[in-house]
Amino acid sequence: MMEAYVKQNLENDIATIEFFHPAKNSLPGIILAQLANTITEVGHNPEVKVIILKSGGDSAFCAGASFQELINIDDAATGKVFFSGFANVINAMRKCPKFIIVRIQGKTVGGGVGIAAAADYCMATKNAAIKLSELNVGIGPFVVSPAIERKMGVSAMSQIAIDANTFYEASWAKDKGLYATIYETVEALDEAVQQFAEYLCTYNPEAMTEMKKIFWRGTEDWDALLAERAAISGRLVLSDFTKETLKKFK
């Protein structure tokens, strides 16, 4: 079995960041920290004009945060740190001065939907259904909901947050603005992502940086906001309801 990783590659002004975990790309804290740090590092590399963010494997894009780590949380401080993992990735994407294209090859759940929503441009396959499953275990998508609400609106975000058992098809996600385009196959997706990244590289980098500032206007308080949201989840994960629910997964 392959080990978890975060890796980067730079070629022709395009930086590709790839993350992977053998458990359907569900991400433990150490991988989330590496991912956030890599996005920040690559974003400040003057040789980079555009970033592609993707996951390894050909099935799920991201199954959210590591469930095994979630089960082992036994105090609020640890809970806040755990739920801050995706907050740090989203904030790194928000602050990155380069456009980030996110490539979604398959289903994505919870924090993975947050990554898709934090993309500047998101491209997916027809198999890239989405789900916010947090309510199933007695918490909620508190950390990722600001990014999802920003991209899809309150109505769509609240629909998938409440309907926590349902995968919503990629076509629905596209209609709601999460995905810019969807493709029949992973091969077609990869070709389109590469072509689009190359096309963006022909633009003025300074213009793209200034545009990104405008796109993310009004999110300046997200460092504090997402930390507050992580604390809410960190508290709720200790509730009797959630503890009883998590026993089923041990």
PDB file of C-alpha atoms in Angstrom:
ATOM      1  CA  MET A   1       0.000   0.000   0.000  1.00  0.00           C
ATOM      2  CA  MET A   2       1.284   3.452  -0.926  1.00  0.00           C
ATOM      3  CA  GLU A   3       2.081   5.866   1.888  1.00  0.00           C
ATOM      4  CA  ALA A   4       0.480   9.277   2.287  1.00  0.00           C
ATOM      5  CA  TYR A   5       2.294  12.212   0.691  1.00  0.00           C
ATOM      6  CA  VAL A   6       2.206  15.802  -0.489  1.00  0.00           C
ATOM      7  CA  LYS A   7       4.425  16.566  -3.436  1.00  0.00           C
ATOM      8  CA  GLN A   8       4.984  19.374  -5.893  1.00  0.00           C
ATOM      9  CA  ASN A   9       6.321  19.729  -9.408  1.00  0.00           C
ATOM     10  CA  LEU A  10       7.171  22.840 -11.418  1.00  0.00           C
ATOM     11  CA  GLU A  11       7.231  22.763 -15.194  1.00  0.00           C
ATOM     12  CA  ASN A  12       6.814  25.601 -17.680  1.00  0.00           C
ATOM     13  CA  ASP A  13       5.576  28.107 -15.060  1.00  0.00           C
ATOM     14  CA  ILE A  14       2.908  25.663 -13.794  1.00  0.00           C
ATOM     15  CA  ALA A  15       3.227  24.210 -10.289  1.00  0.00           C
ATOM     16  CA  THR A  16       1.327  20.994  -9.653  1.00  0.00           C
ATOM     17  CA  ILE A  17       0.631  20.123  -6.016  1.00  0.00           C
ATOM     18  CA  GLU A  18      -0.594  16.589  -5.356  1.00  0.00           C
ATOM     19  CA  PHE A  19      -1.775  15.023  -2.089  1.00  0.00           C
ATOM     20  CA  PHE A  20      -2.587  11.401  -1.352  1.00  0.00           C
ATOM     21  CA  HIS A  21      -3.694   9.082   1.421  1.00  0.00           C
ATOM     22  CA  PRO A  22      -4.518   5.386   0.920  1.00  0.00           C
ATOM     23  CA  ALA A  23      -7.815   5.744   2.846  1.00  0.00           C
ATOM     24  CA  LYS A  24      -9.701   7.355  -0.058  1.00  0.00           C
ATOM     25  CA  ASN A  25      -7.607  10.490   0.321  1.00  0.00           C
ATOM     26  CA  SER A  26      -8.972  11.192   3.807  1.00  0.00           C
ATOM     27  CA  LEU A  27      -6.379  13.479   5.311  1.00  0.00           C
ATOM     28  CA  PRO A  28      -4.748  13.337   8.766  1.00  0.00           C
ATOM     29  CA  GLY A  29      -3.488  16.499  10.415  1.00  0.00           C
ATOM     30  CA  ILE A  30       0.118  16.034   9.351  1.00  0.00           C
ATOM     31  CA  ILE A  31      -0.818  15.822   5.662  1.00  0.00           C
ATOM     32  CA  LEU A  32      -3.168  18.808   5.924  1.00  0.00           C
ATOM     33  CA  ALA A  33      -0.350  20.831   7.499  1.00  0.00           C
ATOM     34  CA  GLN A  34       2.044  19.804   4.731  1.00  0.00           C
ATOM     35  CA  LEU A  35      -0.553  20.722   2.120  1.00  0.00           C
ATOM     36  CA  ALA A  36      -1.192  24.173   3.598  1.00  0.00           C
ATOM     37  CA  ASN A  37       2.542  24.857   3.863  1.00  0.00           C
ATOM     38  CA  THR A  38       3.188  23.675   0.310  1.00  0.00           C
ATOM     39  CA  ILE A  39       0.450  25.919  -1.108  1.00  0.00           C
ATOM     40  CA  THR A  40       1.958  28.891   0.743  1.00  0.00           C
ATOM     41  CA  GLU A  41       5.497  28.066  -0.388  1.00  0.00           C
ATOM     42  CA  VAL A  42       4.554  27.522  -4.026  1.00  0.00           C
ATOM     43  CA  GLY A  43       2.369  30.605  -4.058  1.00  0.00           C
ATOM     44  CA  HIS A  44       5.355  32.801  -3.219  1.00  0.00           C
ATOM     45  CA  ASN A  45       7.679  31.208  -5.774  1.00  0.00           C
ATOM     46  CA  PRO A  46       8.323  33.875  -8.450  1.00  0.00           C
ATOM     47  CA  GLU A  47       8.818  31.148 -11.062  1.00  0.00           C
ATOM     48  CA  VAL A  48       5.199  29.994 -10.666  1.00  0.00           C
ATOM     49  CA  LYS A  49       2.394  31.621 -12.654  1.00  0.00           C
ATOM     50  CA  VAL A  50      -0.426  29.112 -12.081  1.00  0.00           C
ATOM     51  CA  ILE A  51      -1.052  26.288  -9.594  1.00  0.00           C
ATOM     52  CA  ILE A  52      -2.846  22.990 -10.218  1.00  0.00           C
ATOM     53  CA  LEU A  53      -4.058  21.248  -7.055  1.00  0.00           C
ATOM     54  CA  LYS A  54      -4.988  17.589  -7.343  1.00  0.00           C
ATOM     55  CA  SER A  55      -5.119  14.327  -5.417  1.00  0.00           C
ATOM     56  CA  GLY A  56      -3.491  11.014  -6.253  1.00  0.00           C
ATOM     57  CA  GLY A  57      -5.326   7.870  -7.286  1.00  0.00           C
ATOM     58  CA  ASP A  58      -8.234   7.450  -9.662  1.00  0.00           C
ATOM     59  CA  SER A  59     -11.175   7.125  -7.256  1.00  0.00           C
ATOM     60  CA  ALA A  60     -12.131   9.664  -4.567  1.00  0.00           C
ATOM     61  CA  PHE A  61     -10.724  13.174  -4.717  1.00  0.00           C
ATOM     62  CA  CYS A  62     -10.922  13.569  -0.946  1.00  0.00           C
ATOM     63  CA  ALA A  63     -12.948  11.784   1.727  1.00  0.00           C
ATOM     64  CA  GLY A  64     -12.498  14.628   4.215  1.00  0.00           C
ATOM     65  CA  ALA A  65     -10.465  14.547   7.399  1.00  0.00           C
ATOM     66  CA  SER A  66      -9.072  11.343   8.894  1.00  0.00           C
ATOM     67  CA  PHE A  67     -11.847   9.512  10.730  1.00  0.00           C
ATOM     68  CA  GLN A  68      -9.361   7.656  12.906  1.00  0.00           C
ATOM     69  CA  GLU A  69      -8.018  10.930  14.258  1.00  0.00           C
ATOM     70  CA  LEU A  70     -11.569  12.155  14.817  1.00  0.00           C
ATOM     71  CA  ILE A  71     -12.448   9.096  16.885  1.00  0.00           C
ATOM     72  CA  ASN A  72      -9.449   9.637  19.171  1.00  0.00           C
ATOM     73  CA  ILE A  73     -10.219  13.256  20.135  1.00  0.00           C
ATOM     74  CA  ASP A  74     -10.796  13.530  23.880  1.00  0.00           C
ATOM     75  CA  ASP A  75     -10.513  17.255  24.682  1.00  0.00           C
ATOM     76  CA  ALA A  76     -11.673  20.528  23.139  1.00  0.00           C
ATOM     77  CA  ALA A  77      -8.176  21.878  22.444  1.00  0.00           C
ATOM     78  CA  THR A  78      -7.240  18.776  20.451  1.00  0.00           C
ATOM     79  CA  GLY A  79     -10.575  19.011  18.670  1.00  0.00           C
ATOM     80  CA  LYS A  80      -9.924  22.579  17.612  1.00  0.00           C
ATOM     81  CA  VAL A  81      -6.494  21.631  16.252  1.00  0.00           C
ATOM     82  CA  PHE A  82      -8.011  18.701  14.335  1.00  0.00           C
ATOM     83  CA  PHE A  83     -10.719  20.812  12.698  1.00  0.00           C
ATOM     84  CA  SER A  84      -8.233  23.592  11.951  1.00  0.00           C
ATOM     85  CA  GLY A  85      -6.526  21.303   9.410  1.00  0.00           C
ATOM     86  CA  PHE A  86      -8.844  22.128   6.537  1.00  0.00           C
ATOM     87  CA  ALA A  87      -9.188  25.712   7.792  1.00  0.00           C
ATOM     88  CA  ASN A  88      -5.456  26.184   7.264  1.00  0.00           C
ATOM     89  CA  VAL A  89      -5.622  24.714   3.756  1.00  0.00           C
ATOM     90  CA  ILE A  90      -8.554  26.939   2.783  1.00  0.00           C
ATOM     91  CA  ASN A  91      -6.813  30.023   4.185  1.00  0.00           C
ATOM     92  CA  ALA A  92      -3.599  29.125   2.362  1.00  0.00           C
ATOM     93  CA  MET A  93      -5.562  28.882  -0.885  1.00  0.00           C
ATOM     94  CA  ARG A  94      -7.346  32.164  -0.158  1.00  0.00           C
ATOM     95  CA  LYS A  95      -4.108  34.050   0.525  1.00  0.00           C
ATOM     96  CA  CYS A  96      -2.114  32.489  -2.318  1.00  0.00           C
ATOM     97  CA  PRO A  97      -1.357  35.228  -4.866  1.00  0.00           C
ATOM     98  CA  LYS A  98      -1.569  32.792  -7.798  1.00  0.00           C
ATOM     99  CA  PHE A  99      -4.685  31.336  -9.415  1.00  0.00           C
ATOM    100  CA  ILE A 100      -5.340  27.786  -8.186  1.00  0.00           C
ATOM    101  CA  ILE A 101      -7.045  25.301 -10.494  1.00  0.00           C
ATOM    102  CA  VAL A 102      -8.443  22.355  -8.537  1.00  0.00           C
ATOM    103  CA  ARG A 103      -8.839  19.080 -10.407  1.00  0.00           C
ATOM    104  CA  ILE A 104     -11.559  16.775  -9.024  1.00  0.00           C
ATOM    105  CA  GLN A 105     -11.437  13.254 -10.467  1.00  0.00           C
ATOM    106  CA  GLY A 106     -13.991  11.559  -8.181  1.00  0.00           C
ATOM    107  CA  LYS A 107     -16.282  11.837  -5.190  1.00  0.00           C
ATOM    108  CA  THR A 108     -15.450  14.385  -2.536  1.00  0.00           C
ATOM    109  CA  VAL A 109     -16.768  14.658   1.011  1.00  0.00           C
ATOM    110  CA  GLY A 110     -16.642  17.233   3.834  1.00  0.00           C
ATOM    111  CA  GLY A 111     -13.326  19.056   3.831  1.00  0.00           C
ATOM    112  CA  GLY A 112     -12.746  17.997   0.246  1.00  0.00           C
ATOM    113  CA  VAL A 113     -15.792  20.041  -0.782  1.00  0.00           C
ATOM    114  CA  GLY A 114     -14.185  22.942   1.062  1.00  0.00           C
ATOM    115  CA  ILE A 115     -11.034  22.587  -1.055  1.00  0.00           C
ATOM    116  CA  ALA A 116     -13.143  22.539  -4.226  1.00  0.00           C
ATOM    117  CA  ALA A 117     -14.962  25.672  -3.077  1.00  0.00           C
ATOM    118  CA  ALA A 118     -11.691  27.469  -2.267  1.00  0.00           C
ATOM    119  CA  ALA A 119     -10.456  26.930  -5.812  1.00  0.00           C
ATOM    120  CA  ASP A 120     -10.198  29.916  -8.108  1.00  0.00           C
ATOM    121  CA  TYR A 121     -11.307  27.597 -10.898  1.00  0.00           C
ATOM    122  CA  CYS A 122     -12.516  24.038 -10.354  1.00  0.00           C
ATOM    123  CA  MET A 123     -12.701  21.326 -13.041  1.00  0.00           C
ATOM    124  CA  ALA A 124     -14.151  17.856 -12.487  1.00  0.00           C
ATOM    125  CA  THR A 125     -15.337  14.597 -14.011  1.00  0.00           C
ATOM    126  CA  LYS A 126     -18.966  13.512 -14.189  1.00  0.00           C
ATOM    127  CA  ASN A 127     -18.192  11.132 -11.297  1.00  0.00           C
ATOM    128  CA  ALA A 128     -17.214  13.952  -8.922  1.00  0.00           C
ATOM    129  CA  ALA A 129     -20.302  13.875  -6.704  1.00  0.00           C
ATOM    130  CA  ILE A 130     -20.179  15.847  -3.450  1.00  0.00           C
ATOM    131  CA  LYS A 131     -21.479  15.309   0.092  1.00  0.00           C
ATOM    132  CA  LEU A 132     -21.323  17.119   3.422  1.00  0.00           C
ATOM    133  CA  SER A 133     -21.682  14.252   5.891  1.00  0.00           C
ATOM    134  CA  GLU A 134     -20.732  16.009   9.134  1.00  0.00           C
ATOM    135  CA  LEU A 135     -24.251  16.145  10.578  1.00  0.00           C
ATOM    136  CA  ASN A 136     -24.296  12.336  10.513  1.00  0.00           C
ATOM    137  CA  VAL A 137     -21.833  12.243  13.405  1.00  0.00           C
ATOM    138  CA  GLY A 138     -23.307  15.108  15.393  1.00  0.00           C
ATOM    139  CA  ILE A 139     -21.163  17.990  14.190  1.00  0.00           C
ATOM    140  CA  GLY A 140     -21.520  20.215  11.123  1.00  0.00           C
ATOM    141  CA  PRO A 141     -19.508  21.616   8.200  1.00  0.00           C
ATOM    142  CA  PHE A 142     -18.650  24.709  10.214  1.00  0.00           C
ATOM    143  CA  VAL A 143     -15.104  25.194   8.911  1.00  0.00           C
ATOM    144  CA  VAL A 144     -15.813  24.644   5.217  1.00  0.00           C
ATOM    145  CA  SER A 145     -19.216  26.323   5.018  1.00  0.00           C
ATOM    146  CA  PRO A 146     -17.873  29.888   4.522  1.00  0.00           C
ATOM    147  CA  ALA A 147     -15.975  28.767   1.409  1.00  0.00           C
ATOM    148  CA  ILE A 148     -18.924  26.748   0.119  1.00  0.00           C
ATOM    149  CA  GLU A 149     -21.377  29.566   0.814  1.00  0.00           C
ATOM    150  CA  ARG A 150     -19.114  32.019  -0.980  1.00  0.00           C
ATOM    151  CA  LYS A 151     -18.991  29.836  -4.078  1.00  0.00           C
ATOM    152  CA  MET A 152     -22.461  28.245  -4.172  1.00  0.00           C
ATOM    153  CA  GLY A 153     -24.668  30.497  -2.050  1.00  0.00           C
ATOM    154  CA  VAL A 154     -26.446  29.946   1.252  1.00  0.00           C
ATOM    155  CA  SER A 155     -29.302  27.943  -0.289  1.00  0.00           C
ATOM    156  CA  ALA A 156     -27.123  25.285  -1.937  1.00  0.00           C
ATOM    157  CA  MET A 157     -24.737  25.097   1.021  1.00  0.00           C
ATOM    158  CA  SER A 158     -27.546  24.628   3.540  1.00  0.00           C
ATOM    159  CA  GLN A 159     -29.220  22.013   1.334  1.00  0.00           C
ATOM    160  CA  ILE A 160     -26.230  19.695   1.242  1.00  0.00           C
ATOM    161  CA  ALA A 161     -25.343  20.401   4.889  1.00  0.00           C
ATOM    162  CA  ILE A 162     -28.814  19.347   6.053  1.00  0.00           C
ATOM    163  CA  ASP A 163     -29.157  16.437   3.606  1.00  0.00           C
ATOM    164  CA  ALA A 164     -26.048  14.795   5.028  1.00  0.00           C
ATOM    165  CA  ASN A 165     -26.713  11.302   3.642  1.00  0.00           C
ATOM    166  CA  THR A 166     -26.915  12.231  -0.025  1.00  0.00           C
ATOM    167  CA  PHE A 167     -24.252  12.507  -2.697  1.00  0.00           C
ATOM    168  CA  TYR A 168     -25.127  15.341  -5.069  1.00  0.00           C
ATOM    169  CA  GLU A 169     -24.145  14.727  -8.672  1.00  0.00           C
ATOM    170  CA  ALA A 170     -21.365  16.657 -10.395  1.00  0.00           C
ATOM    171  CA  SER A 171     -23.946  18.210 -12.736  1.00  0.00           C
ATOM    172  CA  TRP A 172     -25.744  19.686  -9.701  1.00  0.00           C
ATOM    173  CA  ALA A 173     -22.461  21.050  -8.342  1.00  0.00           C
ATOM    174  CA  LYS A 174     -21.755  22.659 -11.710  1.00  0.00           C
ATOM    175  CA  ASP A 175     -25.220  24.205 -11.869  1.00  0.00           C
ATOM    176  CA  LYS A 176     -24.648  25.713  -8.408  1.00  0.00           C
ATOM    177  CA  GLY A 177     -21.272  27.182  -9.382  1.00  0.00           C
ATOM    178  CA  LEU A 178     -18.872  24.846  -7.579  1.00  0.00           C
ATOM    179  CA  TYR A 179     -17.489  23.324 -10.777  1.00  0.00           C
ATOM    180  CA  ALA A 180     -16.697  25.427 -13.822  1.00  0.00           C
ATOM    181  CA  THR A 181     -16.638  22.463 -16.198  1.00  0.00           C
ATOM    182  CA  ILE A 182     -17.175  18.690 -16.057  1.00  0.00           C
ATOM    183  CA  TYR A 183     -15.760  15.962 -18.295  1.00  0.00           C
ATOM    184  CA  GLU A 184     -16.654  12.389 -19.194  1.00  0.00           C
ATOM    185  CA  THR A 185     -13.294  10.847 -18.256  1.00  0.00           C
ATOM    186  CA  VAL A 186     -10.247  11.538 -16.106  1.00  0.00           C
ATOM    187  CA  GLU A 187      -8.147  11.615 -19.268  1.00  0.00           C
ATOM    188  CA  ALA A 188     -10.313  14.345 -20.774  1.00  0.00           C
ATOM    189  CA  LEU A 189     -10.213  16.248 -17.486  1.00  0.00           C
ATOM    190  CA  ASP A 190      -6.415  16.116 -17.271  1.00  0.00           C
ATOM    191  CA  GLU A 191      -6.030  17.313 -20.839  1.00  0.00           C
ATOM    192  CA  ALA A 192      -8.414  20.209 -20.229  1.00  0.00           C
ATOM    193  CA  VAL A 193      -6.747  21.191 -16.928  1.00  0.00           C
ATOM    194  CA  GLN A 194      -3.317  21.269 -18.563  1.00  0.00           C
ATOM    195  CA  GLN A 195      -4.533  23.284 -21.532  1.00  0.00           C
ATOM    196  CA  PHE A 196      -6.318  25.771 -19.302  1.00  0.00           C
ATOM    197  CA  ALA A 197      -3.277  26.189 -17.048  1.00  0.00           C
ATOM    198  CA  GLU A 198      -1.070  26.804 -20.082  1.00  0.00           C
ATOM    199  CA  TYR A 199      -3.583  29.341 -21.357  1.00  0.00           C
ATOM    200  CA  LEU A 200      -3.540  31.208 -18.028  1.00  0.00           C
ATOM    201  CA  CYS A 201       0.250  31.363 -18.205  1.00  0.00           C
ATOM    202  CA  THR A 202      -0.070  33.685 -21.213  1.00  0.00           C
ATOM    203  CA  TYR A 203      -1.725  36.352 -19.041  1.00  0.00           C
ATOM    204  CA  ASN A 204       0.016  39.112 -17.093  1.00  0.00           C
ATOM    205  CA  PRO A 205       0.917  37.605 -13.656  1.00  0.00           C
ATOM    206  CA  GLU A 206       0.418  40.968 -11.940  1.00  0.00           C
ATOM    207  CA  ALA A 207      -3.069  41.269 -13.411  1.00  0.00           C
ATOM    208  CA  MET A 208      -3.971  37.775 -12.163  1.00  0.00           C
ATOM    209  CA  THR A 209      -2.704  38.604  -8.668  1.00  0.00           C
ATOM    210  CA  GLU A 210      -4.772  41.804  -8.557  1.00  0.00           C
ATOM    211  CA  MET A 211      -7.827  39.937  -9.826  1.00  0.00           C
ATOM    212  CA  LYS A 212      -7.444  37.321  -7.117  1.00  0.00           C
ATOM    213  CA  LYS A 213      -7.453  40.062  -4.465  1.00  0.00           C
ATOM    214  CA  ILE A 214     -10.757  41.296  -5.862  1.00  0.00           C
ATOM    215  CA  PHE A 215     -12.271  37.800  -6.042  1.00  0.00           C
ATOM    216  CA  TRP A 216     -11.531  37.199  -2.352  1.00  0.00           C
ATOM    217  CA  ARG A 217     -12.538  40.644  -1.122  1.00  0.00           C
ATOM    218  CA  GLY A 218     -14.529  40.445   2.099  1.00  0.00           C
ATOM    219  CA  THR A 219     -12.781  37.345   3.449  1.00  0.00           C
ATOM    220  CA  GLU A 220     -10.083  39.180   5.376  1.00  0.00           C
ATOM    221  CA  ASP A 221     -11.493  37.939   8.681  1.00  0.00           C
ATOM    222  CA  TRP A 222     -11.313  34.257   7.750  1.00  0.00           C
ATOM    223  CA  ASP A 223      -8.232  33.496   9.855  1.00  0.00           C
ATOM    224  CA  ALA A 224     -10.286  34.318  12.941  1.00  0.00           C
ATOM    225  CA  LEU A 225     -13.614  33.087  11.553  1.00  0.00           C
ATOM    226  CA  LEU A 226     -12.401  29.607  10.601  1.00  0.00           C
ATOM    227  CA  ALA A 227     -10.564  29.264  13.916  1.00  0.00           C
ATOM    228  CA  GLU A 228     -13.828  30.046  15.702  1.00  0.00           C
ATOM    229  CA  ARG A 229     -15.638  27.491  13.542  1.00  0.00           C
ATOM    230  CA  ALA A 230     -12.981  24.863  14.303  1.00  0.00           C
ATOM    231  CA  ALA A 231     -13.529  25.488  18.004  1.00  0.00           C
ATOM    232  CA  ILE A 232     -17.278  24.846  17.585  1.00  0.00           C
ATOM    233  CA  SER A 233     -16.617  21.482  15.954  1.00  0.00           C
ATOM    234  CA  GLY A 234     -13.955  20.710  18.549  1.00  0.00           C
ATOM    235  CA  ARG A 235     -16.532  21.212  21.276  1.00  0.00           C
ATOM    236  CA  LEU A 236     -19.337  19.304  19.562  1.00  0.00           C
ATOM    237  CA  VAL A 237     -17.161  16.262  18.888  1.00  0.00           C
ATOM    238  CA  LEU A 238     -17.029  15.762  22.655  1.00  0.00           C
ATOM    239  CA  SER A 239     -20.834  15.718  23.009  1.00  0.00           C
ATOM    240  CA  ASP A 240     -22.568  12.576  24.245  1.00  0.00           C
ATOM    241  CA  PHE A 241     -24.390  12.301  20.918  1.00  0.00           C
ATOM    242  CA  THR A 242     -21.197  12.348  18.868  1.00  0.00           C
ATOM    243  CA  LYS A 243     -19.271  10.075  21.227  1.00  0.00           C
ATOM    244  CA  GLU A 244     -22.058   7.473  21.042  1.00  0.00           C
ATOM    245  CA  THR A 245     -22.196   7.755  17.262  1.00  0.00           C
ATOM    246  CA  LEU A 246     -18.428   7.361  16.875  1.00  0.00           C
ATOM    247  CA  LYS A 247     -18.455   4.157  18.937  1.00  0.00           C
ATOM    248  CA  LYS A 248     -20.033   2.471  15.909  1.00  0.00           C
ATOM    249  CA  PHE A 249     -16.894   3.121  13.900  1.00  0.00           C
ATOM    250  CA  LYS A 250     -14.318   1.814  16.375  1.00  0.00           C
TER     251      LYS A 250
END
